[in-house]
Amino acid sequence: MSITLDGKAVSATIKGDLAARVERLKARGIEPGLGTLLVGEDPGSVKYVAGKHADCAEVGIRSIKRELPADASFDDIAAAVRELNEDPACTGFIVQLPLPKGIDENAIIDLIDPAKDADGMHPYNLGELVLHVRGGIATPLPCTPRGVIELLAAYDIDLDGKEVCVLGRGITIGRTIGLMLTRNAVNATVTLCHTGTRDVREHMRRADVIVAAMGNAGFVKPEDIKEGAILMDVGVSRVFDEEAGRYRIKGDIDKACYARAAAYSPNPGGVGPMTRAMLLANVVEMAERQ
């Protein structure tokens, strides 16, 4: 029987621990605060930001919301970032992506104070992750890769010496998870596959673990995995369900693969809730470091 890696259940446990840690911080006169900067009214972004603030309420973290219209200029957005950098009530914050067309997203991210980078995606923090192969790391970690690793750890799945095939080279997880998986504490061997990879399906068939983050619905098929593989589905596609008459979220891994797997994270309900929990964890850890 395959094990379902339940991100909802694990994230609920993590939130319970974070709530207790927040109470201890407040007893010392420290109240963690998460800021969000939302530009425009993209429905997906609006919903995602609302979810982050609902999570904050659940664990006792202060919510700090900044919103700008879709026609905001680069200077307007930069000014809002600087305000959050300087706001003592804001422990950490995120700039919700994507930003409107014509805005240089990397330039905006560069303006975030690395010590307040709740997503763990500032170039300084990514550089610290590159440097610290051994021992602890005192800078915020990228939320989605951290969520994958924490979800596996919650089910006592040891990655030491495992062959991990990562599908997709996006900055959110594809390019960053290899840095975390190959740290001494995890000790996995990683193959990063992308559109230029020859025989990608052969790489998958050799892997002990597949982390699929392509945004290509159902790309991984049962014949692409070996018996007993561990499947982490991170890709998100909106696929129209003709029977239901609406769009549904579908992952990169065909559900028919589950019968061959030792363990799998469903999509939705797997890595997504873990990503949100890791954002809260980053903010609480920032406050604790203060």
Rosetta silent file (secondary structure, phi, psi, omega in degrees, C-alpha in Angstrom):
SEQUENCE: MSITLDGKAVSATIKGDLAARVERLKARGIEPGLGTLLVGEDPGSVKYVAGKHADCAEVGIRSIKRELPADASFDDIAAAVRELNEDPACTGFIVQLPLPKGIDENAIIDLIDPAKDADGMHPYNLGELVLHVRGGIATPLPCTPRGVIELLAAYDIDLDGKEVCVLGRGITIGRTIGLMLTRNAVNATVTLCHTGTRDVREHMRRADVIVAAMGNAGFVKPEDIKEGAILMDVGVSRVFDEEAGRYRIKGDIDKACYARAAAYSPNPGGVGPMTRAMLLANVVEMAERQ
SCORE:     score description
SCORE:     0.000 S_00000001
   1 L     0.000  133.724  176.539    0.000    0.000    0.000 S_00000001
   2 L   -74.698  146.267  176.125    1.267    3.463   -0.897 S_00000001
   3 E   -93.329  129.176  174.783    1.578    6.037    1.876 S_00000001
   4 E   -87.749  121.174  179.226   -0.202    9.341    1.260 S_00000001
   5 L   -85.595   98.148 -170.361    1.975   12.235    2.434 S_00000001
   6 L   -85.024   96.803 -179.535   -0.759   14.447    3.861 S_00000001
   7 H   -64.733  -31.254  179.283    0.450   18.049    3.733 S_00000001
   8 H   -65.029  -46.190 -178.190   -2.726   19.340    5.354 S_00000001
   9 H   -67.170  -44.204 -177.979   -2.303   17.187    8.444 S_00000001
  10 H   -66.974  -40.868 -179.795    1.440   17.839    8.793 S_00000001
  11 H   -65.326  -33.563  177.201    1.040   21.587    8.278 S_00000001
  12 H   -63.790  -39.850  177.295   -1.659   21.657   10.978 S_00000001
  13 H   -64.568  -43.283  179.283    0.789   20.070   13.416 S_00000001
  14 H   -61.970  -43.058  179.475    3.475   22.588   12.455 S_00000001
  15 H   -62.341  -37.418  177.576    1.046   25.476   12.951 S_00000001
  16 H   -61.627  -42.527  177.097    0.200   24.179   16.405 S_00000001
  17 H   -65.175  -42.199 -179.970    3.891   24.247   17.332 S_00000001
  18 H   -64.279  -38.755  179.025    4.313   27.716   15.828 S_00000001
  19 H   -59.939  -40.640  178.819    1.319   29.039   17.791 S_00000001
  20 H   -66.295  -39.059  179.469    2.977   27.917   21.040 S_00000001
  21 H   -68.368  -36.920  177.025    6.253   29.570   20.015 S_00000001
  22 H   -63.601  -40.654  178.284    4.422   32.800   19.129 S_00000001
  23 H   -61.506  -40.220  179.201    2.836   32.828   22.597 S_00000001
  24 H   -66.488  -38.553  177.218    6.268   32.484   24.183 S_00000001
  25 H   -63.645  -44.403 -179.469    7.577   35.365   22.056 S_00000001
  26 H   -62.843  -34.010  178.169    4.640   37.581   23.025 S_00000001
  27 H   -64.405  -22.272  177.935    5.312   36.819   26.690 S_00000001
  28 L   -97.688    8.386  178.066    8.749   38.371   26.099 S_00000001
  29 L    83.404   17.846  179.922    7.220   41.434   24.418 S_00000001
  30 L  -115.560  121.262  178.177    7.914   40.299   20.832 S_00000001
  31 L  -115.400  109.839  178.778    5.012   40.034   18.378 S_00000001
  32 L   -63.111  142.022  178.862    5.905   38.515   14.980 S_00000001
  33 E  -133.851  129.397  177.281    4.354   40.322   12.006 S_00000001
  34 E  -104.922  124.756  176.752    4.019   39.112    8.410 S_00000001
  35 E  -102.611  147.930  173.110    3.673   41.722    5.690 S_00000001
  36 E  -130.857  139.863  174.274    2.347   41.209    2.168 S_00000001
  37 E  -116.830  113.578 -178.902    2.605   43.550   -0.787 S_00000001
  38 E  -112.679  124.713  179.350   -0.053   42.896   -3.424 S_00000001
  39 E  -113.559  119.101 -178.542   -0.006   44.847   -6.683 S_00000001
  40 L    88.643 -170.695 -174.691   -3.133   44.611   -8.818 S_00000001
  41 L  -130.852   37.885  174.815   -6.097   42.266   -8.504 S_00000001
  42 L   -57.066  124.022 -173.816   -5.001   38.989  -10.070 S_00000001
  43 H   -56.474  -41.859 -179.794   -7.584   36.499   -8.698 S_00000001
  44 H   -64.148  -42.161 -179.568   -4.999   33.833   -7.894 S_00000001
  45 H   -67.370  -42.191  178.996   -2.743   36.302   -6.097 S_00000001
  46 H   -59.396  -44.501 -178.935   -5.642   37.835   -4.146 S_00000001
  47 H   -66.063  -41.482 -177.462   -6.733   34.389   -2.975 S_00000001
  48 H   -65.942  -42.876  179.134   -3.193   33.331   -2.086 S_00000001
  49 H   -64.660  -41.529  177.725   -2.502   36.478   -0.052 S_00000001
  50 H   -59.336  -39.275  178.400   -5.818   36.093    1.771 S_00000001
  51 H   -63.335  -38.650  178.818   -4.800   32.539    2.671 S_00000001
  52 H   -62.405  -41.447 -179.169   -1.511   33.771    4.120 S_00000001
  53 H   -72.568  -31.350  173.809   -3.327   36.208    6.403 S_00000001
  54 H   -64.624  -38.924  176.720   -5.794   33.523    7.471 S_00000001
  55 H   -62.906  -41.031  179.056   -2.794   31.394    8.438 S_00000001
  56 H   -58.695  -45.587 -179.518   -1.389   34.312   10.443 S_00000001
  57 H   -61.350  -34.380 -177.334   -4.621   34.602   12.422 S_00000001
  58 H   -65.837  -34.597 -176.254   -4.488   30.887   13.122 S_00000001
  59 H  -107.733   -1.183  175.878   -1.082   31.042   14.821 S_00000001
  60 L    90.601   19.259  177.764   -1.253   34.551   16.303 S_00000001
  61 L   -89.313  136.556  177.595    1.024   36.408   13.896 S_00000001
  62 E   -66.348  137.659  176.382    0.156   40.043   13.159 S_00000001
  63 E   -98.612  132.732  177.951   -0.967   40.689    9.552 S_00000001
  64 E  -126.764  110.352 -174.120    0.367   43.735    7.718 S_00000001
  65 E  -106.598  132.121  172.571   -1.257   44.325    4.335 S_00000001
  66 E  -126.326  127.724 -179.315   -0.028   46.665    1.612 S_00000001
  67 E  -129.637  139.285  177.774   -1.978   46.922   -1.640 S_00000001
  68 E  -130.059  152.430  178.517   -1.290   48.928   -4.790 S_00000001
  69 L   -69.940  162.390 -177.459   -3.276   49.295   -8.021 S_00000001
  70 L   -62.180  -23.536 -179.281   -2.279   47.382  -11.147 S_00000001
  71 L   -93.745   15.377  178.426   -0.977   50.578  -12.755 S_00000001
  72 L   -61.595  142.182  179.622    1.469   51.281   -9.904 S_00000001
  73 L   -82.246  168.909  174.787    4.897   52.343  -11.150 S_00000001
  74 H   -56.667  -42.764 -178.730    8.205   50.730  -10.258 S_00000001
  75 H   -64.130  -36.527  177.362    8.894   53.664   -7.939 S_00000001
  76 H   -62.584  -45.849 -178.278    5.531   53.173   -6.192 S_00000001
  77 H   -67.545  -41.815  178.885    6.271   49.512   -5.559 S_00000001
  78 H   -60.586  -39.668  179.777    9.845   50.246   -4.486 S_00000001
  79 H   -64.468  -39.550  178.665    8.565   52.808   -1.979 S_00000001
  80 H   -65.920  -38.083  177.125    6.165   50.244   -0.478 S_00000001
  81 H   -62.780  -44.463 -179.531    9.008   47.730   -0.136 S_00000001
  82 H   -63.853  -36.038  177.682   11.147   50.318    1.665 S_00000001
  83 H   -62.597  -41.627  178.766    8.259   51.111    4.033 S_00000001
  84 H   -69.312  -36.231  175.464    7.995   47.443    4.998 S_00000001
  85 H   -57.391  -38.149 -173.241   11.770   47.254    5.423 S_00000001
  86 H   -93.074   -9.207 -176.903   11.577   50.121    7.915 S_00000001
  87 L   -77.073  113.818 -178.268    8.372   49.103    9.714 S_00000001
  88 L   -65.890  -20.844  178.908    9.362   47.718   13.152 S_00000001
  89 L   -76.802  -15.755 -176.896    6.048   45.850   13.392 S_00000001
  90 L   -96.043  108.549  178.538    6.943   43.844   10.271 S_00000001
  91 L   -74.639  -41.432  179.139    9.200   40.896   11.114 S_00000001
  92 E  -157.226  158.762 -179.021    9.221   39.619    7.540 S_00000001
  93 E  -151.656  166.292  177.353    7.285   40.148    4.328 S_00000001
  94 E  -128.336  148.860  168.367    6.699   38.922    0.809 S_00000001
  95 E  -100.998  116.219 -176.274    6.072   40.675   -2.477 S_00000001
  96 L   -70.592  125.690  177.106    3.339   38.661   -4.174 S_00000001
  97 L  -104.151  153.869    3.715    4.292   37.604   -7.693 S_00000001
  98 L   -79.906  154.384  170.573    3.641   38.005  -10.533 S_00000001
  99 L   -88.098  162.328 -179.639    3.930   41.781  -10.676 S_00000001
 100 L   -56.817  154.823  179.553    2.255   43.685  -13.540 S_00000001
 101 L   -57.002  141.306  179.109    3.888   43.562  -16.952 S_00000001
 102 L    94.188  -11.472  178.616    6.776   45.954  -17.383 S_00000001
 103 L   -95.158  128.165  178.757    7.889   45.782  -13.725 S_00000001
 104 L   -76.222  101.406 -175.723   11.322   44.220  -13.153 S_00000001
 105 H   -63.406  -41.236 -178.695   10.496   41.626  -10.503 S_00000001
 106 H   -63.148  -37.259  179.127   14.123   40.786   -9.717 S_00000001
 107 H   -65.768  -36.473  177.109   14.913   44.456   -9.130 S_00000001
 108 H   -68.123  -45.053  179.395   12.018   44.687   -6.665 S_00000001
 109 H   -60.500  -37.114  179.396   13.097   41.512   -4.829 S_00000001
 110 H   -60.091  -25.766 -177.012   16.619   42.946   -4.583 S_00000001
 111 L   -79.264  -14.638 -179.548   15.189   45.863   -2.568 S_00000001
 112 L   -68.508  135.906  172.344   13.881   43.610    0.220 S_00000001
 113 L   -63.077  119.617 -177.827   15.931   43.661    3.402 S_00000001
 114 H   -53.191  -30.570  179.801   17.415   40.102    3.450 S_00000001
 115 H   -72.730  -12.174  178.602   16.672   39.900    7.174 S_00000001
 116 H  -115.026   15.101 -176.512   12.956   40.412    6.369 S_00000001
 117 E   -80.768   86.879 -174.246   12.817   38.089    3.339 S_00000001
 118 L   -66.560  -24.211  178.644   10.024   35.759    4.456 S_00000001
 119 L   -80.909  -16.466 -176.800   10.148   33.790    1.177 S_00000001
 120 L    68.558   27.038 -174.095   13.872   33.080    1.521 S_00000001
 121 L  -115.019    6.275  176.286   14.374   34.098   -2.121 S_00000001
 122 L   -68.305  143.320 -179.414   16.534   37.218   -1.828 S_00000001
 123 H   -52.537  -36.368  179.011   19.884   36.780   -3.653 S_00000001
 124 H   -62.688  -45.435 -177.702   21.761   37.259   -0.364 S_00000001
 125 H   -70.479  -35.145  174.630   19.840   34.461    1.343 S_00000001
 126 H   -65.220  -37.521  176.352   20.207   32.155   -1.662 S_00000001
 127 H   -63.677  -40.470  176.444   23.934   32.877   -1.533 S_00000001
 128 H   -62.141  -37.808  178.183   24.040   31.954    2.151 S_00000001
 129 H   -64.446  -38.791  177.141   22.297   28.693    1.265 S_00000001
 130 H   -63.287  -41.777 -173.667   24.991   27.971   -1.338 S_00000001
 131 H   -72.942  -36.573 -171.290   27.775   28.660    1.156 S_00000001
 132 L   -95.324   81.945  179.463   26.484   26.690    4.143 S_00000001
 133 L   -77.982  -33.036 -178.851   26.707   23.071    3.052 S_00000001
 134 L  -118.149  157.667  176.095   27.336   21.828    6.590 S_00000001
 135 L    75.043 -171.665 -178.680   25.985   22.848    9.977 S_00000001
 136 L   -77.445  167.766  177.103   23.087   25.152   10.719 S_00000001
 137 L  -135.833  130.624 -171.356   21.938   28.078    8.632 S_00000001
 138 L  -106.691   20.314  176.205   20.600   31.283   10.198 S_00000001
 139 L  -116.683  154.923 -177.612   18.943   32.851    7.143 S_00000001
 140 L   -62.571  141.905 -177.394   15.385   32.196    5.889 S_00000001
 141 L  -100.059  149.583  176.567   15.030   29.168    3.607 S_00000001
 142 L   -56.510  131.672 -168.059   12.960   28.967    0.387 S_00000001
 143 H   -68.246  -44.081 -174.824    9.487   27.882    1.472 S_00000001
 144 H   -69.511  -48.372  175.613    8.499   25.302   -1.149 S_00000001
 145 H   -59.379  -39.754  178.058   11.715   23.226   -1.096 S_00000001
 146 H   -62.919  -38.330  178.489   11.680   23.383    2.677 S_00000001
 147 H   -62.917  -39.943  177.377    8.064   22.215    2.642 S_00000001
 148 H   -60.502  -48.818 -176.188    8.969   19.182    0.503 S_00000001
 149 H   -67.110  -40.863  179.376   11.799   18.167    2.843 S_00000001
 150 H   -66.390  -35.865  179.089    9.753   18.740    6.015 S_00000001
 151 H   -65.863  -42.863  177.340    6.855   16.693    4.618 S_00000001
 152 H   -64.172  -42.048 -178.952    9.164   13.756    3.896 S_00000001
 153 H   -63.498  -34.084 -179.096   10.780   14.077    7.332 S_00000001
 154 H   -62.957  -24.830  178.209    7.352   14.003    9.013 S_00000001
 155 L  -104.509   18.958  176.776    6.917   10.473    7.605 S_00000001
 156 L    55.785   37.043  176.318   10.475    9.428    8.583 S_00000001
 157 L   -92.187  112.590 -175.800   11.573    9.152    4.960 S_00000001
 158 L   -88.095  124.857 -178.911   15.375    9.338    4.972 S_00000001
 159 L   -96.036    1.108 -178.725   16.909   10.877    1.842 S_00000001
 160 L   -58.239  118.954  178.386   20.522   10.049    2.743 S_00000001
 161 L    79.706   -2.421 -178.303   22.100    8.544   -0.376 S_00000001
 162 L   -75.047  148.461  173.861   18.850    8.609   -2.358 S_00000001
 163 E   -89.872  117.324 -177.400   18.772    9.480   -6.070 S_00000001
 164 E  -113.254  125.839  175.959   16.390   12.426   -6.528 S_00000001
 165 E  -104.180  118.077  178.514   15.155   13.518   -9.948 S_00000001
 166 E  -102.747  126.839  179.621   13.868   17.109  -10.017 S_00000001
 167 E  -104.289  114.988  179.934   11.684   18.068  -12.983 S_00000001
 168 L   109.882  138.755 -176.511   11.713   21.794  -13.764 S_00000001
 169 L  -118.977   26.825  176.598   14.280   24.544  -13.194 S_00000001
 170 L   -66.503  154.671 -175.514   12.083   27.383  -11.931 S_00000001
 171 L   -70.044  -27.998 -176.843   13.474   29.511   -9.126 S_00000001
 172 L   -60.580  -38.738  179.489   10.607   28.722   -6.719 S_00000001
 173 L  -143.495  -44.387 -171.299   11.728   25.119   -6.295 S_00000001
 174 H   -55.546  -47.163 -177.783   13.566   23.558   -9.243 S_00000001
 175 H   -82.358  -20.175 -174.568   16.786   25.546   -8.936 S_00000001
 176 H   -98.621  -28.629 -174.761   16.684   25.844   -5.150 S_00000001
 177 H   -67.428  -30.225  177.592   15.691   22.398   -3.908 S_00000001
 178 H   -61.707  -36.274  178.027   18.956   20.888   -5.114 S_00000001
 179 H   -62.296  -36.838 -177.481   20.851   23.241   -2.810 S_00000001
 180 H   -81.995  -38.104 -178.827   18.842   21.969    0.164 S_00000001
 181 H   -69.069  -28.785 -177.424   18.787   18.285   -0.768 S_00000001
 182 L   -93.324    0.573  172.794   22.558   18.151   -1.219 S_00000001
 183 L   -63.340  152.104 -175.612   23.347   19.799    2.131 S_00000001
 184 L   -54.740  -34.649 -177.304   25.150   17.457    4.492 S_00000001
 185 L   -67.009  -24.276 -179.629   22.086   17.173    6.745 S_00000001
 186 L  -104.915  -50.686  168.137   20.017   15.647    3.907 S_00000001
 187 L    70.688   33.863  176.349   22.781   14.102    1.760 S_00000001
 188 L   -90.082  164.885  172.670   20.809   13.199   -1.371 S_00000001
 189 E  -107.240  128.576 -169.603   22.133   13.034   -4.948 S_00000001
 190 E  -118.900  133.527  169.465   20.172   15.296   -7.296 S_00000001
 191 E  -114.300  121.486  179.222   19.598   15.286  -11.053 S_00000001
 192 E   -98.298  117.349 -179.229   17.906   18.436  -12.359 S_00000001
 193 E  -106.641  146.353 -177.898   15.931   17.829  -15.558 S_00000001
 194 L  -152.612 -168.123 -174.441   14.535   20.521  -17.861 S_00000001
 195 L   -65.033  -19.873  178.438   13.570   21.109  -21.493 S_00000001
 196 L   -92.755    1.514 -177.123   17.159   20.526  -22.617 S_00000001
 197 L   -80.073  127.329  174.922   17.486   17.170  -20.842 S_00000001
 198 L   -82.019  141.602  177.468   17.841   14.165  -23.117 S_00000001
 199 L    54.277   50.137 -177.955   15.940   11.036  -22.115 S_00000001
 200 H   -59.601  -32.990 -178.175   14.177   12.671  -19.177 S_00000001
 201 H   -71.164  -28.389  174.466   12.021    9.589  -18.705 S_00000001
 202 H   -67.851  -38.908  175.503   15.112    7.413  -18.287 S_00000001
 203 H   -60.739  -42.682  179.665   16.261    9.740  -15.494 S_00000001
 204 H   -62.877  -40.772 -176.240   12.871    9.338  -13.819 S_00000001
 205 H   -67.198  -21.862  178.686   12.992    5.553  -14.051 S_00000001
 206 H   -87.652  -14.534 -169.070   16.318    5.486  -12.171 S_00000001
 207 L   -79.661  142.752  170.503   15.188    7.809   -9.385 S_00000001
 208 L   -79.278  -32.048 -178.553   14.308    6.841   -5.829 S_00000001
 209 E  -134.951  135.276  173.913   12.448   10.147   -5.471 S_00000001
 210 E  -116.608  126.407  173.290   10.821   12.346   -8.128 S_00000001
 211 E  -111.074  105.435 -174.444   10.066   16.008   -7.400 S_00000001
 212 E   -98.033  116.279 -176.476    7.846   17.186  -10.257 S_00000001
 213 L  -140.615   55.446 -175.293    7.637   20.968  -10.613 S_00000001
 214 L  -103.676  -29.206 -170.695    6.992   21.629  -14.290 S_00000001
 215 L    74.716   35.544 -179.583    3.398   22.803  -14.456 S_00000001
 216 L  -124.474   97.659 -170.199    2.694   20.107  -17.072 S_00000001
 217 L   -55.155  126.117  174.311   -0.444   18.237  -16.029 S_00000001
 218 L    67.577   22.130 -175.558   -0.017   14.474  -15.802 S_00000001
 219 L   -62.604  -41.675 -177.606    3.486   14.487  -17.313 S_00000001
 220 E   -83.715  120.829 -177.247    4.808   11.656  -15.102 S_00000001
 221 L  -107.364  161.932 -179.341    3.234    8.335  -16.129 S_00000001
 222 H   -55.288  -35.560 -179.400    3.302    4.921  -14.378 S_00000001
 223 H   -72.809   -7.834 -179.252    5.803    3.574  -16.899 S_00000001
 224 H   -90.926   -6.624 -174.726    8.185    6.437  -15.991 S_00000001
 225 L  -121.926  152.139  175.718    8.745    5.393  -12.373 S_00000001
 226 L   -87.859  156.437  179.163   10.305    2.398  -10.710 S_00000001
 227 L   -59.024  130.480  177.389    8.384    0.299   -8.228 S_00000001
 228 L    86.437   11.122  177.194    8.599    1.806   -4.751 S_00000001
 229 L   -70.587  160.787  175.446    9.562    5.328   -5.822 S_00000001
 230 E  -108.485  128.620 -171.574    8.576    8.357   -3.747 S_00000001
 231 E  -116.508  120.446  178.436    6.609   10.978   -5.671 S_00000001
 232 E  -113.848  110.079 -174.275    6.449   14.663   -4.694 S_00000001
 233 E   -98.810  110.087 -176.787    3.986   16.555   -6.915 S_00000001
 234 L  -113.191  -19.502 -177.991    4.616   20.304   -6.881 S_00000001
 235 L   -67.202  145.404 -179.621    3.491   21.337  -10.372 S_00000001
 236 L  -129.002  123.976  173.598    0.191   23.194  -10.697 S_00000001
 237 E  -130.962  146.029  173.978   -1.991   23.356  -13.806 S_00000001
 238 E   -99.782  113.010 -175.477   -5.579   24.515  -14.201 S_00000001
 239 E  -115.593  133.815 -177.882   -7.357   21.924  -16.319 S_00000001
 240 E   -76.067  125.141  177.529  -10.970   22.240  -17.487 S_00000001
 241 E   -95.838  106.216 -175.415  -13.182   19.422  -16.189 S_00000001
 242 L   -65.040  -35.356  179.957  -15.882   18.964  -18.813 S_00000001
 243 L   -66.408  -42.319 -178.330  -18.069   16.812  -16.541 S_00000001
 244 L   -84.430  -19.177 -179.290  -18.011   19.375  -13.724 S_00000001
 245 L    72.746   26.042  179.146  -18.024   22.347  -16.102 S_00000001
 246 E  -151.794  168.665  178.328  -15.204   24.118  -14.262 S_00000001
 247 E   -81.261  144.928  175.041  -11.430   24.270  -13.920 S_00000001
 248 E  -127.560  153.722  173.994   -9.615   22.013  -11.473 S_00000001
 249 E   -78.630  132.137  176.819   -6.072   21.989  -10.145 S_00000001
 250 E  -132.819  139.391 -179.247   -4.033   19.109  -11.533 S_00000001
 251 L   -87.337 -178.035 -178.889   -0.480   18.140  -10.691 S_00000001
 252 L   -80.730  -17.029 -174.569    2.402   16.929  -12.842 S_00000001
 253 E  -104.463  121.911  177.780    2.094   13.312  -11.680 S_00000001
 254 L   -60.986  131.690 -178.289   -0.619   11.094  -13.145 S_00000001
 255 H   -60.754  -20.691  177.353   -2.648    9.595  -10.288 S_00000001
 256 H   -65.209  -16.111  178.332   -2.222    6.179  -11.908 S_00000001
 257 H   -71.744  -24.037 -170.936    1.387    6.330  -10.639 S_00000001
 258 H   -58.116  -35.259 -176.891    0.290    6.100   -7.013 S_00000001
 259 H   -65.539  -25.130 -179.488   -0.202    2.321   -7.097 S_00000001
 260 H   -91.676  -11.642 -172.918    3.490    1.821   -7.997 S_00000001
 261 L   -88.937  151.183  171.180    4.815    4.307   -5.441 S_00000001
 262 L   -76.871  -34.160 -179.959    5.949    3.681   -1.872 S_00000001
 263 E  -157.541  152.140 -179.966    4.708    7.153   -0.944 S_00000001
 264 E  -152.151  150.313  172.259    3.287   10.187   -2.732 S_00000001
 265 E  -101.041  124.833  179.089    2.143   13.725   -2.016 S_00000001
 266 L   -71.270  163.076  177.090   -1.255   14.470   -3.570 S_00000001
 267 L  -141.876  112.825    4.215   -1.877   17.676   -5.489 S_00000001
 268 L   -77.926  172.462  175.048   -3.684   19.625   -4.133 S_00000001
 269 L   102.338    2.523 -179.648   -3.269   18.806   -0.451 S_00000001
 270 L  -109.914  -92.468 -175.078    0.402   17.877   -0.364 S_00000001
 271 H   -75.039  -29.200 -177.705    3.210   20.389   -0.753 S_00000001
 272 H   -54.081  -54.756  177.967    0.939   23.464   -1.062 S_00000001
 273 H   -60.998  -30.941  179.321   -0.138   23.578    2.618 S_00000001
 274 H   -68.751  -37.556  178.469    3.464   22.896    3.616 S_00000001
 275 H   -60.265  -45.338  179.382    4.706   25.901    1.636 S_00000001
 276 H   -64.410  -39.064  178.868    2.323   28.173    3.526 S_00000001
 277 H   -65.573  -36.236 -179.555    3.373   26.655    6.859 S_00000001
 278 H   -69.185  -30.703  175.006    7.053   27.222    6.021 S_00000001
 279 H   -62.175  -44.870  177.158    6.358   30.908    5.354 S_00000001
 280 H   -63.654  -40.318 -179.865    4.997   31.197    8.900 S_00000001
 281 H   -61.989  -41.177  177.802    7.958   29.224   10.225 S_00000001
 282 H   -59.057  -44.010 -178.286   10.370   31.657    8.582 S_00000001
 283 H   -65.373  -43.544  179.631    8.627   34.613   10.221 S_00000001
 284 H   -64.716  -41.328  179.036    8.601   32.998   13.678 S_00000001
 285 H   -65.650  -36.512  175.884   12.284   32.045   13.357 S_00000001
 286 H   -60.329  -44.161  179.574   13.134   35.617   12.302 S_00000001
 287 H   -64.733  -40.373  179.365   11.427   36.886   15.462 S_00000001
 288 H   -65.093  -36.373  178.178   13.221   34.311   17.603 S_00000001
 289 H   -67.554  -30.231  177.886   16.575   35.367   16.149 S_00000001
 290 L   -65.328    0.000    0.000   15.786   38.956   17.088 S_00000001
